[in-house]
Coordinates of C-alpha atoms in Angstrom, one line a residue:
X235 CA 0.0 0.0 0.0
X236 CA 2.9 2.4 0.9
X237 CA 4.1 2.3 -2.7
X238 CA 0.7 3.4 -4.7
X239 CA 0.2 6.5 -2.6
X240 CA 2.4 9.7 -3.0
X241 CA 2.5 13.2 -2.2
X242 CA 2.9 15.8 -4.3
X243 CA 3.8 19.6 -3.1
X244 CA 2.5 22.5 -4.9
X245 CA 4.0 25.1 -2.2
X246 CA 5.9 27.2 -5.4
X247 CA 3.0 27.3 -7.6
X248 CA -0.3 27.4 -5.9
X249 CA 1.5 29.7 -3.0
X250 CA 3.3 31.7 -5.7
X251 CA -0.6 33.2 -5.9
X252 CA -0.4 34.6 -2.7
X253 CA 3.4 36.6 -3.6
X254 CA 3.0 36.4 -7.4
X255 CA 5.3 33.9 -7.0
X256 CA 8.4 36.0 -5.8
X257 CA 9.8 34.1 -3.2
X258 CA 13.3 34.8 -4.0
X259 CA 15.9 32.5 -5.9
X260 CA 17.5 31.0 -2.8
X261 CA 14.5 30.1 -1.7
X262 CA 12.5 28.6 -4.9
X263 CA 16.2 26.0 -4.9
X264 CA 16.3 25.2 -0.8
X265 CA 12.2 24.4 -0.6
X266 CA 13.0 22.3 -3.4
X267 CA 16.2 20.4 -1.9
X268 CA 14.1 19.9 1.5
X269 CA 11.2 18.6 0.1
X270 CA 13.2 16.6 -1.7
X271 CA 15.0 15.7 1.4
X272 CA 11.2 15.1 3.4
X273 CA 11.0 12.4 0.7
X274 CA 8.3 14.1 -0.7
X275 CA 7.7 12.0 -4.4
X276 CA 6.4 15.1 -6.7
X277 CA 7.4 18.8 -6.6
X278 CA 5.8 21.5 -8.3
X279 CA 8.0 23.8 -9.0
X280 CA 5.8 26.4 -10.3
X281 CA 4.1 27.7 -13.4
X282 CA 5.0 27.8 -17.5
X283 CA 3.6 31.3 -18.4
X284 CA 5.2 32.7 -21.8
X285 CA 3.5 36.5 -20.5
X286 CA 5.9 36.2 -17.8
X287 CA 9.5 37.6 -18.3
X288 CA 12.1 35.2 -16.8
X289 CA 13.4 36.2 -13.5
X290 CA 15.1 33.5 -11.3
X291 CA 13.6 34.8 -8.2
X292 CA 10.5 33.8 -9.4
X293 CA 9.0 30.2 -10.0
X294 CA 6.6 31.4 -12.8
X295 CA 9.0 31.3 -15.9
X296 CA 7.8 31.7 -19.9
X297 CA 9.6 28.6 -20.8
X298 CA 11.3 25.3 -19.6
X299 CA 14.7 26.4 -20.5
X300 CA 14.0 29.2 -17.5
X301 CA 13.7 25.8 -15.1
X302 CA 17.1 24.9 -16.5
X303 CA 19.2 28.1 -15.4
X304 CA 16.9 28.1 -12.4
X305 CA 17.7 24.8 -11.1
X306 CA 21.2 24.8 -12.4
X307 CA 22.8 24.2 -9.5
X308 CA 20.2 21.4 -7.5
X309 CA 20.9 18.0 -8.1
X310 CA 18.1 16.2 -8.8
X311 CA 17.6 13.3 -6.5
X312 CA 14.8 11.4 -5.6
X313 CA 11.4 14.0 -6.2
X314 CA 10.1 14.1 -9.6
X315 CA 9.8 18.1 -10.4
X316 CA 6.9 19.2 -12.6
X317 CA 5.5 22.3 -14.0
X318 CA 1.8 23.3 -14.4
X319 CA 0.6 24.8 -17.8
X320 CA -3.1 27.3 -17.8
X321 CA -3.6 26.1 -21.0
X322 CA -3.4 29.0 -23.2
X323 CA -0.8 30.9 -21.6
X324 CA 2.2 29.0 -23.3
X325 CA 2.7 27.5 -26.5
X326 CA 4.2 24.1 -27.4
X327 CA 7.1 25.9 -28.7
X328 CA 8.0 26.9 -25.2
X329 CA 8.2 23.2 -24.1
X330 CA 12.0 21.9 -24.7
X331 CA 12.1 18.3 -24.8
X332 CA 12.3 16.2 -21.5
X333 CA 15.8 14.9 -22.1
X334 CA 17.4 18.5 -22.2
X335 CA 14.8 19.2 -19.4
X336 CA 15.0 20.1 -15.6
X337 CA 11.3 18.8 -15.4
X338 CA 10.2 15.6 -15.9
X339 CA 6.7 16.1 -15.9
X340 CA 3.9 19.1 -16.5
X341 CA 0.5 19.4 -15.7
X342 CA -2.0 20.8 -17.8
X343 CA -5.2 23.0 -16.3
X344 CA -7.7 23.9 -18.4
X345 CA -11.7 24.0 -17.7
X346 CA -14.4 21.9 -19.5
X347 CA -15.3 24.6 -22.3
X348 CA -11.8 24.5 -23.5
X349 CA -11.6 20.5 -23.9
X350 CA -11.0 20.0 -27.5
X351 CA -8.3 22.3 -27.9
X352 CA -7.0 21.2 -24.8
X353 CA -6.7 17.7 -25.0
X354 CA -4.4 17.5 -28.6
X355 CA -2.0 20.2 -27.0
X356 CA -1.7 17.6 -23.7
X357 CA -1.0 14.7 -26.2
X358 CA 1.9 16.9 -27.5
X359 CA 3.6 17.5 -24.2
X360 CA 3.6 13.9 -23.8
X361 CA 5.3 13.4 -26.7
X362 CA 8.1 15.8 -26.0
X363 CA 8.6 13.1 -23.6
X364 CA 7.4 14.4 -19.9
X365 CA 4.8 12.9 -17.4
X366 CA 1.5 14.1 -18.0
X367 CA -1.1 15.1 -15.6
X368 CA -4.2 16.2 -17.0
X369 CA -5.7 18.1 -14.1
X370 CA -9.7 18.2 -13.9
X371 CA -10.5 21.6 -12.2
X372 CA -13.6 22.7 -11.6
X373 CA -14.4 19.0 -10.9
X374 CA -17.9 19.9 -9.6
X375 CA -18.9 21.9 -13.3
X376 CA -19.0 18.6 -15.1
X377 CA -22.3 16.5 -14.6
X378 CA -21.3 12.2 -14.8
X379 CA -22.3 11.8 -18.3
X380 CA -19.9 14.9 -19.2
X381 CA -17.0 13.1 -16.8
X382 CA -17.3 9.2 -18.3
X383 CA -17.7 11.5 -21.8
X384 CA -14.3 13.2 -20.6
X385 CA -12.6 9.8 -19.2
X386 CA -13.1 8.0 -22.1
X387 CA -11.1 11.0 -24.4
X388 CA -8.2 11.0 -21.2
X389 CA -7.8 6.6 -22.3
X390 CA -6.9 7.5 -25.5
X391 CA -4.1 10.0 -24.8
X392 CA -3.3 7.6 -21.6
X393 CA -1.8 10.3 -19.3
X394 CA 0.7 9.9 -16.5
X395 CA -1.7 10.7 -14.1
X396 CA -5.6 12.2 -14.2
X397 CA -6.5 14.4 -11.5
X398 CA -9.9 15.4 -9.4
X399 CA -9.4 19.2 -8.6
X400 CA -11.8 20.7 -6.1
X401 CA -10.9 24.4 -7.5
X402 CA -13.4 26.2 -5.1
X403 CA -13.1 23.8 -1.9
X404 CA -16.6 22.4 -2.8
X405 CA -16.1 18.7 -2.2
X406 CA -17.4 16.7 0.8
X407 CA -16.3 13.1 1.6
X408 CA -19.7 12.0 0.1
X409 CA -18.9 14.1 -3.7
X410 CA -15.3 13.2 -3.3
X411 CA -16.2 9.2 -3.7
X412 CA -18.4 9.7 -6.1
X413 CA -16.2 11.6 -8.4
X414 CA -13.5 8.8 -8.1
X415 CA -15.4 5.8 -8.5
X416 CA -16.8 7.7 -11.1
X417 CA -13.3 8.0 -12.5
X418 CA -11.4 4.6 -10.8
X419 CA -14.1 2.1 -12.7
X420 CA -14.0 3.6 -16.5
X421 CA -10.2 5.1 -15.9
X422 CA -7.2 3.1 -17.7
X423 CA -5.7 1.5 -14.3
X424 CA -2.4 2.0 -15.3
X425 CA -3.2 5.9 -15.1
X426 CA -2.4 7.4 -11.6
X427 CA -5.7 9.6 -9.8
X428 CA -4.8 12.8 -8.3
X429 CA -6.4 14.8 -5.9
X430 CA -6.2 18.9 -5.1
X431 CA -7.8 20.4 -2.5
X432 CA -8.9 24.0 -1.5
X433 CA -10.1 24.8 2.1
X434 CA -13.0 26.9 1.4
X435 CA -15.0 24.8 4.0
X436 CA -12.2 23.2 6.2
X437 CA -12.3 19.9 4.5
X438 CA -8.9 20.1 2.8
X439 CA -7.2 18.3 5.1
X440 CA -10.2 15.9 5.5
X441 CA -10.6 14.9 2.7
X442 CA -7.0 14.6 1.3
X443 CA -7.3 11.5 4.0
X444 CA -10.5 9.8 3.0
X445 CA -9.2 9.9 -0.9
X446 CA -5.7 8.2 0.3
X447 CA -7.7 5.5 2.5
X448 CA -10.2 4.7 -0.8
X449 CA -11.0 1.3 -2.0
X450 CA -8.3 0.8 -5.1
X451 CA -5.4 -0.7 -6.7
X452 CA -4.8 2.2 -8.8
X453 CA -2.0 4.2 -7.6
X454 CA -2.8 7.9 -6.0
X455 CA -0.7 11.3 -5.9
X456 CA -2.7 13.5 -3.3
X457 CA -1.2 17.0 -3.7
X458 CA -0.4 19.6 -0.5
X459 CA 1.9 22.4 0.2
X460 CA 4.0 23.7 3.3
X461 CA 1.6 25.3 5.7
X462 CA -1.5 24.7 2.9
X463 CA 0.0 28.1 1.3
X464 CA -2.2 28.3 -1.7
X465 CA -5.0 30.4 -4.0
X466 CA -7.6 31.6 -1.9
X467 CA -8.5 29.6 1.2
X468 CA -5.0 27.7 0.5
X469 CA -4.8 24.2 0.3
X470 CA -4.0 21.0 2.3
X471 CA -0.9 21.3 5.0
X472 CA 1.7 19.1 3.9
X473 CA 2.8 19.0 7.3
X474 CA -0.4 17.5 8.7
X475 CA -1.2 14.9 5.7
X476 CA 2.3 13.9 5.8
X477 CA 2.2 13.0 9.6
X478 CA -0.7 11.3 8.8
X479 CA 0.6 9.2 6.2
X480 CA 3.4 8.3 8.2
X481 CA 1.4 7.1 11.2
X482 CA -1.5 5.3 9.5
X483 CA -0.4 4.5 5.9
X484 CA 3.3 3.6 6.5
X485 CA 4.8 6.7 4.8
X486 CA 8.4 8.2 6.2
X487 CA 8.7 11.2 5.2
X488 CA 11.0 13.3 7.1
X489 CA 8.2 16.5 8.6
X490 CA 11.3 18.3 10.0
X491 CA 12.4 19.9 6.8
X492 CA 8.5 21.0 6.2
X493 CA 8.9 22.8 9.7
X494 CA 12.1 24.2 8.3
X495 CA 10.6 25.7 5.2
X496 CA 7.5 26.9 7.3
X497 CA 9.7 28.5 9.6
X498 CA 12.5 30.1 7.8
X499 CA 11.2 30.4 4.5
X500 CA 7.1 30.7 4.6
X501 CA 6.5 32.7 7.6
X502 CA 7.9 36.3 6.6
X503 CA 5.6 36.1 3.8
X504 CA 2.5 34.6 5.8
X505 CA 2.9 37.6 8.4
X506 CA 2.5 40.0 5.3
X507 CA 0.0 38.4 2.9
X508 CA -2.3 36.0 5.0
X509 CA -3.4 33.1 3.5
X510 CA -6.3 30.3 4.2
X511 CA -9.9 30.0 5.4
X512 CA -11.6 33.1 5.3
X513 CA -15.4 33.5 5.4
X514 CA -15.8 35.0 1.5
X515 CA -13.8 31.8 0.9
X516 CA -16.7 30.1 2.7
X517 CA -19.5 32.3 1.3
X518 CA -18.2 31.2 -2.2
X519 CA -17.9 27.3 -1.3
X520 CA -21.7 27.5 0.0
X521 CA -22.8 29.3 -2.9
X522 CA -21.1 27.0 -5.5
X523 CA -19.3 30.1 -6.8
X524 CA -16.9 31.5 -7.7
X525 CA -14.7 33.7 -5.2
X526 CA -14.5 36.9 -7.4
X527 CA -18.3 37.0 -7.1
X528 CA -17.8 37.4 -3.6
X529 CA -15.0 39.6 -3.2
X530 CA -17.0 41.5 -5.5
X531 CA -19.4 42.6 -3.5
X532 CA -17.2 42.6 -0.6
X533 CA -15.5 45.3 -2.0
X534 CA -18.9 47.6 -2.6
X535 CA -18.6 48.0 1.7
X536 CA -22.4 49.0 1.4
X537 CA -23.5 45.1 1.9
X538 CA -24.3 43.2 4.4
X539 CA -23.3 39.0 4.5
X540 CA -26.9 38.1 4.0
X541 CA -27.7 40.2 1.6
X542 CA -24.1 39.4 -0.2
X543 CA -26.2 36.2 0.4
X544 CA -29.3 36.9 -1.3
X545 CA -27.5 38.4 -4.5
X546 CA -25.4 35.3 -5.0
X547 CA -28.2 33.3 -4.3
X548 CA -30.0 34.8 -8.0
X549 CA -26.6 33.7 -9.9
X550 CA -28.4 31.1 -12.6
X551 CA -26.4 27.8 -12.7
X552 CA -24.2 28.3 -15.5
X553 CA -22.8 31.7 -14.6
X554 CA -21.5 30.3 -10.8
X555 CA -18.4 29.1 -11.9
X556 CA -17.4 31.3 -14.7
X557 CA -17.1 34.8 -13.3
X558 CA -18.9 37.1 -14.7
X559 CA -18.4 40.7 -13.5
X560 CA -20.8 42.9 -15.7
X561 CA -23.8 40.3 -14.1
X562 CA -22.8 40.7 -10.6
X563 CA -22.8 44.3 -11.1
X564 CA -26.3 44.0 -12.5
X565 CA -27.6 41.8 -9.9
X566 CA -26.0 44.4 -7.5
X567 CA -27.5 47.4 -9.1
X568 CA -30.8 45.9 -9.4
X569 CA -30.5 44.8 -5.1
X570 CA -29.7 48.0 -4.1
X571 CA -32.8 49.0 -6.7
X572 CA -35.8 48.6 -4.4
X573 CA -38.6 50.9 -5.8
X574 CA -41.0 52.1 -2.8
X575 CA -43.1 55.7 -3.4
X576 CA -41.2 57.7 -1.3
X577 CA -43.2 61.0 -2.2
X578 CA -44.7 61.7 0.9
X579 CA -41.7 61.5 2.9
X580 CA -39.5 64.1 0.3
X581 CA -42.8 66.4 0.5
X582 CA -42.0 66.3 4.3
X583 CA -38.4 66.8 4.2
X584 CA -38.7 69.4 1.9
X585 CA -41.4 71.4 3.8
X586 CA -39.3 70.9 6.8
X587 CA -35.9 72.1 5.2
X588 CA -36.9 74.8 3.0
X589 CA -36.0 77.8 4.3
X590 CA -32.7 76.3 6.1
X591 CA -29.3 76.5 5.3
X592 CA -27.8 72.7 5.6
X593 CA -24.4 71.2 6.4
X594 CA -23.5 67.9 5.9
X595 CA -21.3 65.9 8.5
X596 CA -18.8 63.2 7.7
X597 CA -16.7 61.1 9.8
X598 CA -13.5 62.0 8.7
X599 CA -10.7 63.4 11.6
X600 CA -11.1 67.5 10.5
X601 CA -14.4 67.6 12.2
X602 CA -12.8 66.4 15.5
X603 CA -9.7 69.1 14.5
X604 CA -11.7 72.1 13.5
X605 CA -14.6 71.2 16.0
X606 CA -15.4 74.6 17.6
X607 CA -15.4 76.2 14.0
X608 CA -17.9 74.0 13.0
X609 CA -19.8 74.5 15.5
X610 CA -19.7 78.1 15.3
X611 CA -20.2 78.0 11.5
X612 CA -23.5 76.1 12.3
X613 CA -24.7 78.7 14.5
X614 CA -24.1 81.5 12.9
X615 CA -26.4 80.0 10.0
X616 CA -28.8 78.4 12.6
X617 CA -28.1 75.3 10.0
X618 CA -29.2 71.9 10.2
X619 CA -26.6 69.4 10.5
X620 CA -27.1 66.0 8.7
X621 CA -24.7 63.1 9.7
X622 CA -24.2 61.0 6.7
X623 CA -23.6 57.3 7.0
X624 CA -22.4 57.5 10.8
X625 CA -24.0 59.0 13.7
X626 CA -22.0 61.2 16.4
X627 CA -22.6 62.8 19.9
X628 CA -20.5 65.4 19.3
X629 CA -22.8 67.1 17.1
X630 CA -26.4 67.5 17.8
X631 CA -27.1 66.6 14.5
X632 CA -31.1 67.1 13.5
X633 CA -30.9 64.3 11.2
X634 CA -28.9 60.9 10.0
X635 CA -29.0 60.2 6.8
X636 CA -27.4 56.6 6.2
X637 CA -27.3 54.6 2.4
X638 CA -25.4 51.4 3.9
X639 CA -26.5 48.7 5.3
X640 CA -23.1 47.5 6.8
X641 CA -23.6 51.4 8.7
X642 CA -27.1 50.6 9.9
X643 CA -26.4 46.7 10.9
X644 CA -22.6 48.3 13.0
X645 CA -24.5 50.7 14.9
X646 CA -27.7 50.4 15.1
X647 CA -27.7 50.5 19.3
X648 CA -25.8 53.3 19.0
X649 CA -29.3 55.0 17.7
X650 CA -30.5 54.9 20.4
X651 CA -28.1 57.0 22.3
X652 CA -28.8 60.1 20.2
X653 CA -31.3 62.7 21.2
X654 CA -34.9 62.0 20.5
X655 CA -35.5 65.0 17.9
X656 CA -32.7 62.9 15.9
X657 CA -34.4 61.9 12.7
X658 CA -33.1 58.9 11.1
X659 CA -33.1 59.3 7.1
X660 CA -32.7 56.1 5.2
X661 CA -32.6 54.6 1.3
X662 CA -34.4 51.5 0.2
X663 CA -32.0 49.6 -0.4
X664 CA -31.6 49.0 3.7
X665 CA -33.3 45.9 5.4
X666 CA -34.8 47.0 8.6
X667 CA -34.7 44.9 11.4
X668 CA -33.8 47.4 14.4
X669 CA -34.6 51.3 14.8
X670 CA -37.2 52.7 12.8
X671 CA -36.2 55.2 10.4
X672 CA -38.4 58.6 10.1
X673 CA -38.0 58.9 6.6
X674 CA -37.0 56.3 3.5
X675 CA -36.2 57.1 0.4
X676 CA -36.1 55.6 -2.8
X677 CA -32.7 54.7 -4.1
X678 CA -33.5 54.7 -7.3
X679 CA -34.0 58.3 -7.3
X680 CA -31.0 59.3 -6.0
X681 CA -28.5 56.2 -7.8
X682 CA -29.4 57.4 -11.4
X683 CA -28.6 55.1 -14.0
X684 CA -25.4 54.8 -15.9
X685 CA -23.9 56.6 -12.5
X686 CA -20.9 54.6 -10.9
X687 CA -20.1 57.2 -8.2
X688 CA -23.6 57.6 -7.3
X689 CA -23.1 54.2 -5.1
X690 CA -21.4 56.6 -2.2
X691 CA -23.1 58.0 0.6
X692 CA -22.0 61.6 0.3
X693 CA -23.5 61.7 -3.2
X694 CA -26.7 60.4 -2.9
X695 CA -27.1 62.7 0.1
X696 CA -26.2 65.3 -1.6
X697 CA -28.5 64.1 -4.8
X698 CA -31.4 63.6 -1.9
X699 CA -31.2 67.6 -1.2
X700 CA -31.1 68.5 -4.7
X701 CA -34.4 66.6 -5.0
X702 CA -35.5 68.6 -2.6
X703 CA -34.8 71.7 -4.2
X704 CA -31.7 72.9 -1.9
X705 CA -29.6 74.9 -4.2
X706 CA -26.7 75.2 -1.6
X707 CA -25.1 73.2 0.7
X708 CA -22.0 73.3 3.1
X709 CA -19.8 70.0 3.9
X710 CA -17.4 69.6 7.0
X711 CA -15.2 66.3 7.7
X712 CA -15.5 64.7 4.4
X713 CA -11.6 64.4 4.1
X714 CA -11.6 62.2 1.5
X715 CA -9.7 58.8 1.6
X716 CA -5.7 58.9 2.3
X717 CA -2.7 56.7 2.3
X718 CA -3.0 56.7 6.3
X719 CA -4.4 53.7 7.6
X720 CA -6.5 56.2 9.5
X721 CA -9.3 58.7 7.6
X722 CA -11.7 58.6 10.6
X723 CA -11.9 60.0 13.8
X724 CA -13.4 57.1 15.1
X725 CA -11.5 53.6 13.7
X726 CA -15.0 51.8 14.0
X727 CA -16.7 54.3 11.0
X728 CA -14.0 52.2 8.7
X729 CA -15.3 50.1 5.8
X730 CA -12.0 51.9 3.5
X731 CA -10.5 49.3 1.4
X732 CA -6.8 48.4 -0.3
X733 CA -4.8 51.6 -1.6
X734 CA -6.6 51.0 -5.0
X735 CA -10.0 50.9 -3.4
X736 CA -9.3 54.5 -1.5
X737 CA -7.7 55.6 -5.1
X738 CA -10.9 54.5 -7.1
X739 CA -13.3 56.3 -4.0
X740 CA -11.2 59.6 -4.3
X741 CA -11.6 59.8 -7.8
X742 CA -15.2 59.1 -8.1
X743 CA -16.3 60.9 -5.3
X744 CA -14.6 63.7 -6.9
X745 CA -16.3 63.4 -10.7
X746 CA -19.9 63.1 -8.7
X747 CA -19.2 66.3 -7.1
X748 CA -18.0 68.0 -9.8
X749 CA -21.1 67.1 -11.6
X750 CA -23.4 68.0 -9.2
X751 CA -21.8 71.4 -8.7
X752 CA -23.2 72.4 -12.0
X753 CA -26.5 71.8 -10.4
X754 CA -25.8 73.4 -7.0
X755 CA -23.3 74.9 -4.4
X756 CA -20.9 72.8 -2.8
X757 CA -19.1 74.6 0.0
X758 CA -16.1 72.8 1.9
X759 CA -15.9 74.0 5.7
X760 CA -13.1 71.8 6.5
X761 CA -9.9 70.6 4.2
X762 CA -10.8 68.2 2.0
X763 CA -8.7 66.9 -0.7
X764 CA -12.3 66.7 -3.3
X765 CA -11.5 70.7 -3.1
X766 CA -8.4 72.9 -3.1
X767 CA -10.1 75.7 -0.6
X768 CA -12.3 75.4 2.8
X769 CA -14.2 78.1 4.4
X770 CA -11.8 77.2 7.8
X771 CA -9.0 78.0 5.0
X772 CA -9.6 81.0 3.7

């Protein structure tokens, strides 16, 4: 038994997604020589991308000659090294043959759409002489008919080895034997079965064991990496399987030297990019889709998890697994659309603000730095003050006007603190389950259509008062997004993103301000960087 199972480690090319694949020269050589050493039977060495330029500090390389001068100086010993292909991203041309070859094997990804093309370019790295794995991702997309349809084409080419990848962490024990029986009874028995786990919904590890203790003569590669560093909830520990396999399944691999790698090699990178289970990992492994679709919406910071939920939820079957970012976007759009007649409530709010002069309050640290100005400006134009999308005892603010629905879950107790003449302002698009609002208004209205920086609260606030036929209005604390780690006053008003998010906010709050400038006046009270000059300025 010992014999027909083997590990294979993927630590340089499924982790290289977590560093683009930069872990350094010295490094990509000594994980290799200890894994080796571990007596680990496979290693990946990393990816075959001709977009890449060759850098030897890198294990993504745009030919096999790259492996060569990267590898120059490792003596190959008892691991078989491989390489994995995204069919598509490098041509045959690229592939050297296996005699003059560092590798001695390749695997080839590619999902079920791109088959056909697929499958002839696999037969031709075979017969440049390497191992071929055929790797089934997406295992969960094909229906049985399509995989005995796909088996029987994998028999003809007669691969190294064929292997079940659970790309989005899907599987459960009860899927995973089904998909190899599925496989082990029409598969050519000489061909090896692979399995590649993700750990969307813990099961990596799991489930690596369950498809090493299966029912089969076949022989079994079960792939892993150092510390499950991998794509997006990471995969299978190495370290943990391996132990595993040595206690139950009469393995010997030597764990020390994955504790080494861990240690000295993994763990500067781990405390800067954080890999594994996540919850929008888990969100997309309960959905049955994939990730992007989640960070997606993750990224809009206006949603809460259920209703990041209930959006996923409309995906139609053959969209879940083939991201598609124009749909999300409509089904986000068209959430966030809820129609009600709101015309009773503007009537009111227009009555009630007519003949007032009206500044807008935003959480940023300027209104905590410039606090008695403000309060001073106020008076002076016996204003009303509207907190938008966080509330405040600082100010006595008359109203709260909120657009997001993360805002309203985060604080709604905190409503209830405020004075009781507080009125609580709120768009459709918010389900309400705690304080009443005094006033909701249709989202619609205020998000226009073909309007990206409309989904911001500041602009649909603003675009609320235009409605209401306010021809002027003054903003104070709306600093604008920075390179600190700190815009707010108060850390807990914080939904800000990555630097690109807070870039991509800047500049669209800024084009939705300019445009509705031309309808009505914008004055700044405090610094902002959406305008050169504040009234506390001047």
């Amino acid at each position: 038994m010992p014999e027909k199972i083997h590990l294979l480690d993927c630590t340089l090319r499924d982790g290289g997604y977590v560093n683009d694949w930069n872990f350094g020269h010295h490094v990509i050589t000594s994980v290799y020589k200890q894994l080796d050493s571990a007596g680990v039977e496979y290693i990946e060495v990393g990816f075959l991308d001709e977009r890449r330029c060759f850098d030897s500090n890198h294990s993504i390389v745009p030919n096999t000659e790259c492996y060569n001068e990267i590898f120059k100086n490792v003596q190959k010993k008892q691991a078989i090294p491989v390489a994995m292909i995204d069919y598509g991203t490098c041509d045959i041309k690229n592939i050297g043959e296996c005699e003059s070859s560092f590798l001695d094997g390749i695997r080839v990804i590619f999902k079920k759409e791109k088959i056909d093309k697929a499958l002839p370019f696999c037969k031709e790295i075979k017969d440049k002489g390497y191992k071929l794995f055929i790797q089934a991702i997406s295992i969960t997309a094909y229906s049985d008919m399509e995989m005995l349809q796909y088996v029987e084409r994998i028999n003809k080419i007669k691969p190294y080895a064929f292997s079940i990848v659970d790309t989005y962490g899907l599987l459960d024990k009860k899927k995973l034997q089904h998909y190899f029986n599925l496989i082990d009874n029409n598969l050519d028995p000489e061909i090896k079965v692979g399995y590649h786990a993700h750990n969307n919904f813990q099961l990596a590890f799991s489930n690596s064991m369950e498809f090493l203790n299966l029912n089969t003569n076949r022989e079994l590669v079960v792939d892993a990496s150092v510390y499950g560093m991998g794509k997006s909830a990471g995969n299978c520990p190495i370290e943990l399987l391996s132990m595993q396999m040595n206690r139950y399944l009469g393995k010997n691999y030597d764990i020390n030297q994955f504790l080494e790698i861990m240690d000295v090699d993994l763990m500067p990178i781990y405390q800067r990019r954080y890999w594994g289970y996540k919850y929008n990992f888990y969100i997309s492994a309960m959905q049955n889709c994939h990730p992007n679709y989640v960070q997606y919406l993750i990224d809009k910071k206006t949603l809460t998890v259920t209703v990041i939920n209930e959006i996923l939820s409309q995906l139609p079957e053959e969209k879940k697994l083939l991201y598609d970012e124009k749909y999300i976007e409509k089904l986000y759009v068209n959430h966030q659309k809820k129609n009600i007649d709101d015309t009773e409530d503007c009537a009111k709010l227009a009555q009630l603000l007519a003949d007032r002069a009206i500044v807008l309050l935003g959480p940023g640290r300027s209104i905590v730095e410039n606090e008695k100005s403000i309060k001073k400006y106020i008076r002076d134009r016996n204003a009303v003050t509207i907190s938008v999308n966080f509330s405040t005892l600082r100010y006595e603010s008359e109203y709260v006007f909120l657009s997001n629905a993360k805002r309203y879950n985060a604080w709604s107790d905190m409503f209830n603190l405020l004075p009781k003449n507080c009125k609580l302002i709120i768009t459709s698009n918010i389900n309400i389950f705690d304080h009443q609002p005094d006033y909701i208004i249709n989202y619609s209205t205020l998000y226009g259509n073909d309007r990206d920086e409309n989904d911001n609260a500041l602009l649909l606030c603003l675009q609320l008062l235009h409605r209401l036929g306010k021809r002027k209005v003054s903003l104070a604390g709306f600093d604008g997004f920075s390179s600190e780690s700190m815009d707010y006053y108060d850390a807990s008003y914080s939904f800000a993103g990555n630097e690109e998010f807070r870039k991509q906010s800047n500049e669209k709050i800024r084009m939705g301000i300019k445009r509705l400038s031309d309808e009505m006046e914008i004055e700044f009270v405090t610094p902002s960087i959406y305008e050169k000059k504040s009234v506390l300025q001047d």
